């Protein structure tokens, strides 16, 4: 919620690491960029830098107490007012408390009390940064839509060198301003977007199934981004990832269930995005009881599943934008162009899933977005959330373009 004079309200959370002193510079940069900055320091942060320094530079006095001076429940005021919450530096301890849902100080309680986007800038020693627990906590937060400015490699406290140094305050400020810009656009308000996500599971018998490597991360990132940009979002998903805030999730398992869920949902949609990795074939006659090894190697006969994207295109209503995906491993752009023409969708997002850090299960992706008019946009390796935004930019262009055509 912007302040009365229209400035975006930024909660700047500072946790207790030596890099806390750099958050002072970040505070100044954000204020200079026109943000209302409300600093919140953990108790440990105050051991590295004083509240007075932040209070002197920020838009309101720095706060540290859950039971605060300015209101009885400062975490709800801060959480509900925020357009963005930044945590810089985010220590391993803070990431763990945030991931676990703790609310035992003002900063973690504010994080629970907000629906605003959250940006974390971790900083810690290399050994801590590489710990599986820290890696897992950050990955969990990413899956929930939290954005991350990765630490740099460089000089650390105590003279050590390695990964874990807080990113430059200017880099963090730039990422924060980009999020605010995106969030305040709400360019999909009034639109309904239906998105599919995850790999379907096709039963062989009650305990076994055929599936693929899709985690659902790209589809869920699309749902998160579309909701944040103001759309009403329905997510038909076979993934076990949590639904993003404000998104209605329809849980499915098989291609047939996804088909059955997608068609009626798409009738009300302005845009439909098929990010799911739907099985092309399924066992024709799944066994009713567990197939026993002793009875010899089973012969599994496969039959094709319904082409959901094809059926969506066949039933497309006027002005609706339909986006297909393609997971390719060779002759990527040629195969994608042929698939776009064959499927008849408006946009086709192709990822080369043989490239490092691209496609299945990664937190990052790199894609080309091909349009039926022959144009193409490349999105370089970036977070799945950033890729989602670039896809939604194209979807929005198409929606606006078809409205312009209709009004002529
Ligand atoms: O889920 P993640 O781990 O984040 O990984 C993301 C991803 C790699 C799954 C995603 O980026 C992606 O590429 N999704 C599409 C994968 C796929 O199934 O591609 P395809 O080329 O086999 O299918 C082409 C299109 O037809 C897709 O939009 C697919 O949803 C759709 N399809 C496929 C089969 C079928 N029976 N019905 C369909 O609608």
PDB file of C-alpha atoms in Angstrom, residues 18 43 65 132 135 157 165 181 198 215 227 236 269 302 323 333 347 353 357 362 381 400:
ATOM      1  CA  UNK A  18      28.642  -8.030   9.609  1.00  0.00           C
ATOM      2  CA  UNK A  43      18.175  -7.897  18.065  1.00  0.00           C
ATOM      3  CA  UNK A  65      10.405  -4.623  19.219  1.00  0.00           C
ATOM      4  CA  UNK A 132      22.433 -28.294   2.759  1.00  0.00           C
ATOM      5  CA  UNK A 135      20.418 -24.439   0.460  1.00  0.00           C
ATOM      6  CA  UNK A 157      34.649 -11.080   7.579  1.00  0.00           C
ATOM      7  CA  UNK A 165      29.441 -11.658   0.547  1.00  0.00           C
ATOM      8  CA  UNK A 181       7.661  -1.472 -10.736  1.00  0.00           C
ATOM      9  CA  UNK A 198       3.563 -30.327 -13.203  1.00  0.00           C
ATOM     10  CA  UNK A 215       8.398 -30.332 -10.738  1.00  0.00           C
ATOM     11  CA  UNK A 227      -1.767 -13.232  -9.303  1.00  0.00           C
ATOM     12  CA  UNK A 236      -4.509 -26.895 -12.490  1.00  0.00           C
ATOM     13  CA  UNK A 269     -10.356 -17.543 -19.146  1.00  0.00           C
ATOM     14  CA  UNK A 302       0.373 -47.770 -24.094  1.00  0.00           C
ATOM     15  CA  UNK A 323       0.096 -20.399 -24.727  1.00  0.00           C
ATOM     16  CA  UNK A 333      13.876 -23.544 -32.494  1.00  0.00           C
ATOM     17  CA  UNK A 347       2.466 -18.252 -28.245  1.00  0.00           C
ATOM     18  CA  UNK A 353      15.934 -28.940 -21.418  1.00  0.00           C
ATOM     19  CA  UNK A 357      20.098 -25.092 -15.245  1.00  0.00           C
ATOM     20  CA  UNK A 362      15.650 -26.216 -11.774  1.00  0.00           C
ATOM     21  CA  UNK A 381      18.876 -17.783 -17.954  1.00  0.00           C
ATOM     22  CA  UNK A 400      -4.379  -5.740 -25.470  1.00  0.00           C
TER      23      UNK A 400
END
